[in-house]
Short mmCIF file of C-alpha atoms in Angstrom, two decimals:
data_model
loop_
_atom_site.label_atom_id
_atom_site.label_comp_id
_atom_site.label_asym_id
_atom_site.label_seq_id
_atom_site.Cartn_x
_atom_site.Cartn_y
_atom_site.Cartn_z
CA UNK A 1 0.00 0.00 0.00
CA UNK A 2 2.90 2.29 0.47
CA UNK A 3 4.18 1.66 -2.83
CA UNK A 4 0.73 2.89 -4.60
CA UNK A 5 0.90 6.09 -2.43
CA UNK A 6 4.15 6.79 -3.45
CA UNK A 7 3.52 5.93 -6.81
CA UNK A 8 -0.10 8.40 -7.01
CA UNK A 9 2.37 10.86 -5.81
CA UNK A 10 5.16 10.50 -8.87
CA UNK A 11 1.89 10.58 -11.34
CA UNK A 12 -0.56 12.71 -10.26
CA UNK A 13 0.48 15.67 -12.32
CA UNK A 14 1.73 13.64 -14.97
CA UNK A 15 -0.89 10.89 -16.20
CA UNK A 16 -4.46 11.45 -16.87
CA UNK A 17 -6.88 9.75 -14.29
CA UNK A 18 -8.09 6.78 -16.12
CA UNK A 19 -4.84 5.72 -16.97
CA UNK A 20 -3.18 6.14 -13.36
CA UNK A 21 -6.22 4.15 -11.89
CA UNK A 22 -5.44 1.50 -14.38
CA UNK A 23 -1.37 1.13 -13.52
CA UNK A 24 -2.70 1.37 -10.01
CA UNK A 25 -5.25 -1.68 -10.31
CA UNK A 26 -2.34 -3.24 -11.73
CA UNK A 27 0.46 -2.87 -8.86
CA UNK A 28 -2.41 -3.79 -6.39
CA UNK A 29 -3.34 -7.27 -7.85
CA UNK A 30 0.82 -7.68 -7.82
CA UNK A 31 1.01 -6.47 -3.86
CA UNK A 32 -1.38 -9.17 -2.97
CA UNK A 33 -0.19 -12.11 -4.51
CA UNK A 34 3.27 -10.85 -3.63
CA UNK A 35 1.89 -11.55 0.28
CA UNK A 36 -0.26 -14.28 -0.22
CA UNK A 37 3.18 -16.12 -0.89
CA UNK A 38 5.11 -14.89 1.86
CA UNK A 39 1.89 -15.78 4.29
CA UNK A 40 1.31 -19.45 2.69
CA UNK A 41 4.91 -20.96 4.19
CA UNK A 42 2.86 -20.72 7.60
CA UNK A 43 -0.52 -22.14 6.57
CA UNK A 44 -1.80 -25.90 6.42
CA UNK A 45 -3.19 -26.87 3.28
CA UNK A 46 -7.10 -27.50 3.61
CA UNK A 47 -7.23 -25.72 6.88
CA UNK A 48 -8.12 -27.45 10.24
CA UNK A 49 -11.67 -28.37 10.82
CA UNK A 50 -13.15 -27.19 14.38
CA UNK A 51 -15.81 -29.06 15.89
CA UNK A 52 -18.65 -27.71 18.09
CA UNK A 53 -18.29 -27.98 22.05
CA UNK A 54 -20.69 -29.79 23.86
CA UNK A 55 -23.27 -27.73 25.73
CA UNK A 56 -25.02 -27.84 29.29
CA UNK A 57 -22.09 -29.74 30.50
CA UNK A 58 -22.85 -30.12 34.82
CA UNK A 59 -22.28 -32.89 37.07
CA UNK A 60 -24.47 -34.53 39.80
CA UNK A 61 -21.97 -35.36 43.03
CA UNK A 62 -21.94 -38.66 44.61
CA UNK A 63 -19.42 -40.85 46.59
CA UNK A 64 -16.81 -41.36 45.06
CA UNK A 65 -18.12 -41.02 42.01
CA UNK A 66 -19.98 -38.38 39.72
CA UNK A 67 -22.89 -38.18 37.03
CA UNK A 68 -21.83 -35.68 33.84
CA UNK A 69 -24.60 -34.67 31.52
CA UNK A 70 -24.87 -32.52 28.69
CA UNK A 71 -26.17 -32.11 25.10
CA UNK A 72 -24.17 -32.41 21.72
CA UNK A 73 -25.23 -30.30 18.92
CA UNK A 74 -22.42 -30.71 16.23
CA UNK A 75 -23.70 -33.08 13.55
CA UNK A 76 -20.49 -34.44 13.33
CA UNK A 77 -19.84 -35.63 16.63
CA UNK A 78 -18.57 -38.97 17.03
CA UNK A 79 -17.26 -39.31 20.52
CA UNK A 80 -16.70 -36.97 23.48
CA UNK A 81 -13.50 -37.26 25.78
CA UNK A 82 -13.51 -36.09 29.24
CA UNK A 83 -10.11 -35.39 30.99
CA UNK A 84 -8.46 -34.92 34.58
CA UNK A 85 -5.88 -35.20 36.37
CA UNK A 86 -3.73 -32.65 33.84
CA UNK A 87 -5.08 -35.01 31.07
CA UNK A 88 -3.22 -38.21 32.64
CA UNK A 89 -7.00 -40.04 33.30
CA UNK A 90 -9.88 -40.14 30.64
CA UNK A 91 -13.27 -41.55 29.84
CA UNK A 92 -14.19 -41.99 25.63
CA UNK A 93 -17.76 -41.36 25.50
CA UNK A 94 -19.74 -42.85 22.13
CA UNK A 95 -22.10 -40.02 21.46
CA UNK A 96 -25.43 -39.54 19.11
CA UNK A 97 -26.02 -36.13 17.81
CA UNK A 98 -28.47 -34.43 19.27
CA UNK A 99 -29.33 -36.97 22.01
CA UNK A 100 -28.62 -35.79 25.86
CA UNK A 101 -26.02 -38.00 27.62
CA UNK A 102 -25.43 -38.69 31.06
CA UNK A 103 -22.04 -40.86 31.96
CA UNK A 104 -21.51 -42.36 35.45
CA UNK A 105 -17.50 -41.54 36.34
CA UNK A 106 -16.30 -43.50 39.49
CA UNK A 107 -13.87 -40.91 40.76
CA UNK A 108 -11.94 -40.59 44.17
CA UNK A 109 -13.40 -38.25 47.13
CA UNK A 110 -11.42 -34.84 45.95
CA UNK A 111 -11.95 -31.93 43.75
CA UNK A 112 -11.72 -32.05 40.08
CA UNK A 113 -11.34 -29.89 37.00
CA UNK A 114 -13.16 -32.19 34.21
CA UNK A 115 -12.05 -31.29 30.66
CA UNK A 116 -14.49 -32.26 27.88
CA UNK A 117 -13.45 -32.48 24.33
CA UNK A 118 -15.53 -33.41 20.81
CA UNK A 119 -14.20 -35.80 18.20
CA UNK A 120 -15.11 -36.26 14.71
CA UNK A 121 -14.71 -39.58 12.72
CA UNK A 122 -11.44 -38.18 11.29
CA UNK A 123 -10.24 -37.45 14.92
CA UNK A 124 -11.04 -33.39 14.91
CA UNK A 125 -11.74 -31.82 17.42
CA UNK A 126 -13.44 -28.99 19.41
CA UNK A 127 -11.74 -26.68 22.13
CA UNK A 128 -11.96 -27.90 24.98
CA UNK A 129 -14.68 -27.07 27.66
CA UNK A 130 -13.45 -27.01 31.35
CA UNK A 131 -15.88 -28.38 34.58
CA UNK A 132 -15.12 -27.61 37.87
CA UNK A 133 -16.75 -30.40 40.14
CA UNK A 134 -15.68 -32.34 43.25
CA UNK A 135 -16.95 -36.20 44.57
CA UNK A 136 -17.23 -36.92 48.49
CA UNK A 137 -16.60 -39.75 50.71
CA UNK A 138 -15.58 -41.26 53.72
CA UNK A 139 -13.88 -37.80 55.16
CA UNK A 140 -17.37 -36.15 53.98
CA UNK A 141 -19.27 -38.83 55.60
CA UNK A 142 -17.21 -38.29 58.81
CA UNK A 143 -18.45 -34.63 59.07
CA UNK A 144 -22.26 -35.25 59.21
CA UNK A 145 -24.36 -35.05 62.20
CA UNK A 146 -27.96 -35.69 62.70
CA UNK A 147 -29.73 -32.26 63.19
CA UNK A 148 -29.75 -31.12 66.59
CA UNK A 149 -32.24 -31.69 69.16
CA UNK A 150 -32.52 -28.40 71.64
CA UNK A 151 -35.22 -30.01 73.96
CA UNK A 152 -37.10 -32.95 74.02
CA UNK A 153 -39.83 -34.06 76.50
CA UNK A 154 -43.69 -35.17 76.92
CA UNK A 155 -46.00 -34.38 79.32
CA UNK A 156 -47.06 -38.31 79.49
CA UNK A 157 -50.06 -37.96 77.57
CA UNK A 158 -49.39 -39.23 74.63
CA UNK A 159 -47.69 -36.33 73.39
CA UNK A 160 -44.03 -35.94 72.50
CA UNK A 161 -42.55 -32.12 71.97
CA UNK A 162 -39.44 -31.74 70.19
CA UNK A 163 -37.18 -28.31 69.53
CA UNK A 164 -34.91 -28.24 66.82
CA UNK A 165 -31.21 -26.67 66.15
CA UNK A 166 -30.46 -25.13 63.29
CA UNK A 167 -29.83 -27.94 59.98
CA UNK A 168 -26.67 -27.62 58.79
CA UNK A 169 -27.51 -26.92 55.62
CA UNK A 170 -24.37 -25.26 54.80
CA UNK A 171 -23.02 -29.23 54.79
CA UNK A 172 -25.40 -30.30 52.84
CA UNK A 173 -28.35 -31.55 55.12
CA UNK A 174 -31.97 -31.47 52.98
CA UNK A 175 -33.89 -32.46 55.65
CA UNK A 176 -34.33 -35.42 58.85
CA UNK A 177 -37.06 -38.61 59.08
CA UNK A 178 -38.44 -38.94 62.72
CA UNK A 179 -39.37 -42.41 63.45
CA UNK A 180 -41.88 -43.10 66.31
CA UNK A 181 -44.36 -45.95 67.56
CA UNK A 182 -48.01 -44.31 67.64
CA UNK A 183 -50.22 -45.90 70.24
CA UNK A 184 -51.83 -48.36 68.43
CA UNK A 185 -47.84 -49.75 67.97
CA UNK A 186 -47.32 -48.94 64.19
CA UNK A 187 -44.10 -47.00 63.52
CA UNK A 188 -44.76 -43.90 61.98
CA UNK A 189 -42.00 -41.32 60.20
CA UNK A 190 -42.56 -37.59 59.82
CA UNK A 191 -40.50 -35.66 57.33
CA UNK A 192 -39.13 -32.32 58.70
CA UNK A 193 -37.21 -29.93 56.71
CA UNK A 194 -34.91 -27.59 57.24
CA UNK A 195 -37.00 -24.82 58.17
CA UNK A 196 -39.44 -26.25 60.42
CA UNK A 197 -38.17 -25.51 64.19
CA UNK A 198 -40.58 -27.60 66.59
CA UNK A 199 -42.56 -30.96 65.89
CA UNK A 200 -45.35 -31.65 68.44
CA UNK A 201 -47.11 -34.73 68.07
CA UNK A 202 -50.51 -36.55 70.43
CA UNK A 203 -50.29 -39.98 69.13
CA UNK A 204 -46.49 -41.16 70.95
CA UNK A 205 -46.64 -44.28 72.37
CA UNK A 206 -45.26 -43.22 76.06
CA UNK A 207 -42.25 -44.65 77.25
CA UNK A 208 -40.64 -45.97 73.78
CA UNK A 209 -37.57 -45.08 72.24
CA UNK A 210 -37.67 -43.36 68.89
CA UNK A 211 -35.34 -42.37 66.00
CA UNK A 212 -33.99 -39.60 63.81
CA UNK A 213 -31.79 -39.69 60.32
CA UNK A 214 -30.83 -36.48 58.90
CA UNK A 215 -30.06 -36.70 54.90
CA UNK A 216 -27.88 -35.30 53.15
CA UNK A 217 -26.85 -34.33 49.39
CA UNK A 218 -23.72 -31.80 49.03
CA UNK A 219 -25.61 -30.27 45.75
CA UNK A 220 -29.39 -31.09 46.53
CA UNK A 221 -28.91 -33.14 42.90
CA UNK A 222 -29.45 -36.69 44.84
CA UNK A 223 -27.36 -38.86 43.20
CA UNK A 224 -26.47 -40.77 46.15
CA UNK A 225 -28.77 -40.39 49.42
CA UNK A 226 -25.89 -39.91 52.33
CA UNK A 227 -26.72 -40.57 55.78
CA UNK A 228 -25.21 -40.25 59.06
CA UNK A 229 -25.75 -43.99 61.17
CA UNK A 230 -29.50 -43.59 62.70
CA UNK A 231 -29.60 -41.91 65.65
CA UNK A 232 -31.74 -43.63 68.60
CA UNK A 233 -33.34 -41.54 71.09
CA UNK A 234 -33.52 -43.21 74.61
CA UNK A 235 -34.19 -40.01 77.23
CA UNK A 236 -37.24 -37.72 77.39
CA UNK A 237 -37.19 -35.03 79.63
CA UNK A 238 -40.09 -34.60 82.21
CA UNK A 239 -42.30 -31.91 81.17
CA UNK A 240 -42.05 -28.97 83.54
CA UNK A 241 -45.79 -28.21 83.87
CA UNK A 242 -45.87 -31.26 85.57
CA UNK A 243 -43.69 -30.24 88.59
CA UNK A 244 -42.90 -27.55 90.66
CA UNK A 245 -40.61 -26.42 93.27
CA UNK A 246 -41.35 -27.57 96.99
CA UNK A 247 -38.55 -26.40 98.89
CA UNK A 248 -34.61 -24.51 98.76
CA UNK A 249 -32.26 -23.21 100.90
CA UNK A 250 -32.51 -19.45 100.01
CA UNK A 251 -33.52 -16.88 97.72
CA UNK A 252 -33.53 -13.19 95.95
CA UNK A 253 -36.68 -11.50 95.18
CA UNK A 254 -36.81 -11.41 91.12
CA UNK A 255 -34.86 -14.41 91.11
CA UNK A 256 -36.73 -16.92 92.94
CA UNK A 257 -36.14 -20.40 93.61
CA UNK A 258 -38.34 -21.24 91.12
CA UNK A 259 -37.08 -20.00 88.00
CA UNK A 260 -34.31 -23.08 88.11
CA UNK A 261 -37.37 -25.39 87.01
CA UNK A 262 -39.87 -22.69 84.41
CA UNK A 263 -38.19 -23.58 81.51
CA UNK A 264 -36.91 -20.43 80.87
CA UNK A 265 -33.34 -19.97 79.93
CA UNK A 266 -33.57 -15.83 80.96
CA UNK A 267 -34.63 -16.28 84.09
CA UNK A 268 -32.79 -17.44 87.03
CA UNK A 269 -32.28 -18.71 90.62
CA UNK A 270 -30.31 -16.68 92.55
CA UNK A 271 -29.45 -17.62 96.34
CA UNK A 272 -28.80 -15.56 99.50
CA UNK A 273 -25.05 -15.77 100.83
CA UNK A 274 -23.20 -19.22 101.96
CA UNK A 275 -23.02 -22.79 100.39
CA UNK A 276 -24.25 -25.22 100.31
CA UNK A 277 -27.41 -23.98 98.30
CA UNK A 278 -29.81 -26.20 97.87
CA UNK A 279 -33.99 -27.05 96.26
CA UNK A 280 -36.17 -30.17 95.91
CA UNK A 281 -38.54 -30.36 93.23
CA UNK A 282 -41.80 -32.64 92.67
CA UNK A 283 -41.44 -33.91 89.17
CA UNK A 284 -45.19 -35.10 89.44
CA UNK A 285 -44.64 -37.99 87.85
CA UNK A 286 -42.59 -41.04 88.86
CA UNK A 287 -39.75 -41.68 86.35
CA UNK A 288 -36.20 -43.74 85.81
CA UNK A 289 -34.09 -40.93 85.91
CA UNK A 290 -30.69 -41.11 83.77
CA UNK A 291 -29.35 -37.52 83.89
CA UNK A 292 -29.57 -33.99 84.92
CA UNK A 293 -28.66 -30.83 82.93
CA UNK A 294 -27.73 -27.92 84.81
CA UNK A 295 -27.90 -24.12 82.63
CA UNK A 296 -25.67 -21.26 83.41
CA UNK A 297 -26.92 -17.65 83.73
CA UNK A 298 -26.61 -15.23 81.06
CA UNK A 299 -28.45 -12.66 82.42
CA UNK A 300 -26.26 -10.40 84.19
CA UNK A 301 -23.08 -11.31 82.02
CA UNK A 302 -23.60 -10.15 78.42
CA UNK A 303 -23.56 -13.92 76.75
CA UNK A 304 -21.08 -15.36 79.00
CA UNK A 305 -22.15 -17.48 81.76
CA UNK A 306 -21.65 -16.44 85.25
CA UNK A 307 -19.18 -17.90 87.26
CA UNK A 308 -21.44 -17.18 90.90
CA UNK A 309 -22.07 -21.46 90.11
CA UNK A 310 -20.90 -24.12 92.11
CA UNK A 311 -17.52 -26.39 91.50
CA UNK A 312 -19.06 -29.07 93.29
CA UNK A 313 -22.52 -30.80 92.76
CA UNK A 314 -24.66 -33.05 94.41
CA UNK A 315 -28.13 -35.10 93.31
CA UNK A 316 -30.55 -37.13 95.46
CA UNK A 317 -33.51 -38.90 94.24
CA UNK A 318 -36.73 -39.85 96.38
CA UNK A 319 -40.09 -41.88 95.40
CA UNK A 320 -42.20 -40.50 97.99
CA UNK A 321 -39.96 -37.07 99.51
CA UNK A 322 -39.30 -39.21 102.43
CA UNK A 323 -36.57 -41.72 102.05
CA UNK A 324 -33.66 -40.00 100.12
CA UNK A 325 -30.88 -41.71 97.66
CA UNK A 326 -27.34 -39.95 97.18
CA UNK A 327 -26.93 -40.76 93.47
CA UNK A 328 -23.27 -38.94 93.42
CA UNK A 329 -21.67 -35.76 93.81
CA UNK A 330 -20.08 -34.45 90.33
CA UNK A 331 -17.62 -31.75 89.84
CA UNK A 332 -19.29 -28.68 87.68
CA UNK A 333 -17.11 -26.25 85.66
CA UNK A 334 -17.98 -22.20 86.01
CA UNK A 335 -15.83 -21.00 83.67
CA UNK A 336 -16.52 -17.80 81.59
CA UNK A 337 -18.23 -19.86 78.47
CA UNK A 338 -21.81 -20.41 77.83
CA UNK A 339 -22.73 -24.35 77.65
CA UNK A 340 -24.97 -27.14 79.18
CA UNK A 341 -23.56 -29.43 81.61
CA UNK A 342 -24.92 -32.51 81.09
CA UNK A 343 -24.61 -34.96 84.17
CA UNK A 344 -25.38 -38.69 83.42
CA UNK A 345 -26.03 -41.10 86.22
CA UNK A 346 -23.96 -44.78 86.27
CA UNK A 347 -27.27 -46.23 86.74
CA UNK A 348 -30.91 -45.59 86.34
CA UNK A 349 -32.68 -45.06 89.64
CA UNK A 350 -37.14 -44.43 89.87
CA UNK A 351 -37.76 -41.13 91.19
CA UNK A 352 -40.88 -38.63 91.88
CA UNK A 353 -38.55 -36.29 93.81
CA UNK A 354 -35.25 -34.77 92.98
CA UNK A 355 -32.82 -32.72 95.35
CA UNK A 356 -30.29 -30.61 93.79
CA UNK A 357 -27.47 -29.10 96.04
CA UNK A 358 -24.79 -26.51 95.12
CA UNK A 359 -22.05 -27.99 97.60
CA UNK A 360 -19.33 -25.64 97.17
CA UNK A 361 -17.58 -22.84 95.73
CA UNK A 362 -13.50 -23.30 95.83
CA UNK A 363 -13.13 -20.71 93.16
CA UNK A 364 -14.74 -18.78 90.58
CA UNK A 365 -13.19 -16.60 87.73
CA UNK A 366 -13.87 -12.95 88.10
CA UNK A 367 -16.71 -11.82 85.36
CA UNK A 368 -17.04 -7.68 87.11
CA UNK A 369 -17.45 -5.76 90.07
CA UNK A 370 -19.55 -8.36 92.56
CA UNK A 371 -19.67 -10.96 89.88
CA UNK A 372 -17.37 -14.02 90.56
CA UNK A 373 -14.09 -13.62 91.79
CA UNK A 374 -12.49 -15.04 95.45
CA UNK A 375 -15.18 -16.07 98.16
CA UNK A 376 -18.08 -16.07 95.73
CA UNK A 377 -20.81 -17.28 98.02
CA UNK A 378 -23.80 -16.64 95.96
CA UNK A 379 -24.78 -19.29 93.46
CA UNK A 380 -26.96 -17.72 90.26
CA UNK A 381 -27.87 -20.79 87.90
CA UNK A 382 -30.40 -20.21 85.10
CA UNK A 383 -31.91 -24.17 84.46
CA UNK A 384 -32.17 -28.00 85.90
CA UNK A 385 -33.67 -30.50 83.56
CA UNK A 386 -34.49 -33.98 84.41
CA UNK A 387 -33.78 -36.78 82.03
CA UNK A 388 -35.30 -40.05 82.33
CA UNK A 389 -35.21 -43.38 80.14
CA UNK A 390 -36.94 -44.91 77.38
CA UNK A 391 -37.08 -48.18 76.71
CA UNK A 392 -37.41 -50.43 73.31
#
């Protein structure tokens, strides 16, 4: 193109028009081909023929192995080739135009970037399309947990009342089976999902044991239905309305003996000074008691529990508030964090009555001004449940 300029510059004044346009037709049709020879040393003769990628490539997880689907539009499609591990493993796929395919791929628990590639009977191909996917397994499997149970008890009228934690849905969780035996003895099984927080139900066969599975599918695609081992519930807890408080050792107005048995996790029980602090409490119903669960205070700490709570424990157990058992003193920790202490008994033992004493105090960290600290006398504890057993 230079060379014309320079040329329409040398002629301008000296040719007419048509016959400059004609020498410069000329020079043009020369430049080309002149080009088209120094560009043809790089080409392939006949060109390379590209095929069409697949399309709507996604893959269903599963353990230890995946499902890939997707669509193939290219007429000429022969055979699709799916690659990982930097190419080093494969899979040929035979393919029909037009036709959707799905392909099992047993694959180790991990992550994987799939790599699928169209052939042609003469062994073209298409660029190839990358999949990110991953497969789980046994370390997967280890991480599941049923969903959580916050309370469970009955009133012992056929009813059974159940509170629910949070699914972890995060993990993969899609929702839990309960299992039960209705009163007329048939198993039943309720579905609950994820976003259901209490199941109540008025046809439990009291005293039986009943079950929960949570299930679980790390893309909601269900390939393979994953499942913690079932989970068998053998303890109720006796239904506070049911009880009450009969007698204690001391009290503070607002935070009365009786709030360590209402069922209410803001209230409390706060005691007068000295240890040992103790209260009895009428379950109003006889039961084989398995464990207690004793819940720190919140209320005057901002979230963390209050350390004015006992290092030392004690429970008794009557059938008729008369004739008392010692069923074990039990150390209790009253450090700074917020949990339930759960307290299970070596053995069983039939109880109406339940005593509850705060024995001591050796030490208790310091929360603020009058709140723990040395020679904490007070004891402020927010809940005492009462667990008893189920049988087959």
């Amino acid at each position: 193109m230079m060379m014309i300029k320079v040329f329409f510059q040398k002629v301008r004044y000296r040719l007419p028009a048509v016959a400059a346009i004609a020498l410069a037709g000329v020079m043009l049709v020369f430049s080309c081909k002149e080009q088209d020879a120094m560009f043809r040393q790089y080409t392939v003769e006949g060109g390379i023929s590209y095929l069409g990628a697949v399309s709507g490539a996604k893959a269903r997880i599963g353990v230890d192995r995946l499902e890939l689907s997707f669509s193939v539009a290219d007429p000429t499609t022969a055979k699709v080739g799916v690659y990982w591990n930097e190419y080093e493993d494969s899979v040929m796929i035979d393919v029909e135009p037009g036709e959707p395919v799905q392909q099992i791929i047993e694959l180790p628990e991990g992550q994987y970037s799939l790599f699928i590639k169209s052939y042609d009977a003469q062994g073209n191909t298409s660029n190839p399309l990358e999949l990110i996917t991953r497969t789980v397994g046994a370390k997967y499997v280890t991480t599941l947990t049923h969903r959580g149970i916050k309370k469970k008890m009955t009133g012992f009228d056929s009813d059974l009342y159940i509170e629910w934690e949070n699914a972890d849905a995060g993990n993969g969780a899609r929702f839990t089976d309960l299992f039960y035996t209705s009163t007329d003895g048939t198993e039943k099984r309720i579905r609950i999902e994820n976003g259901i927080s209490e199941t109540r139900i008025d046809d439990y066969k009291q005293g039986a044991a009943f079950k929960r599975v949570t299930y679980y599918s790390p893309d909601n695609l269900w390939l393979d239905t994953i499942t913690p081992e079932i989970r068998i519930e053998s303890e109720l807890t006796v239904d506070k309305k049911l009880g009450q408080v009969t007698g204690y050792s001391t009290q503070t107005s607002g935070d009365e003996a009786a709030r360590f048995y209402d069922n209410d996790l803001n209230t409390v029980w706060q005691t007068g000074n000295n240890y040992p602090h103790h209260i009895t409490i009428d379950l109003g119903v006889e039961v084989p008691v398995t464990s207690f669960s004793i819940v720190p205070s919140i209320k005057y700490t901002g979230g963390r529990a209050d350390p004015r709570a006992p290092t030392t424990v004690r429970f008794e157990v009557s059938r008729d508030n008369d004739i008392w058992t010692n069923v074990g003193e039990y150390a209790y920790d009253n450090a700074l964090y917020f949990e339930e202490h759960i307290i299970k008994l070596e053995q069983a033992a039939n109880a109406r009555y339940v005593r509850f004493t705060g024995v001591e105090c050796t030490g208790a960290p310091l929360y603020g001004a009058g709140i723990g600290g040395p020679n904490t006398v007070k004891m402020v504890l927010a809940e005492l449940n009462v667990n008893f057993q189920l049988g087959d």
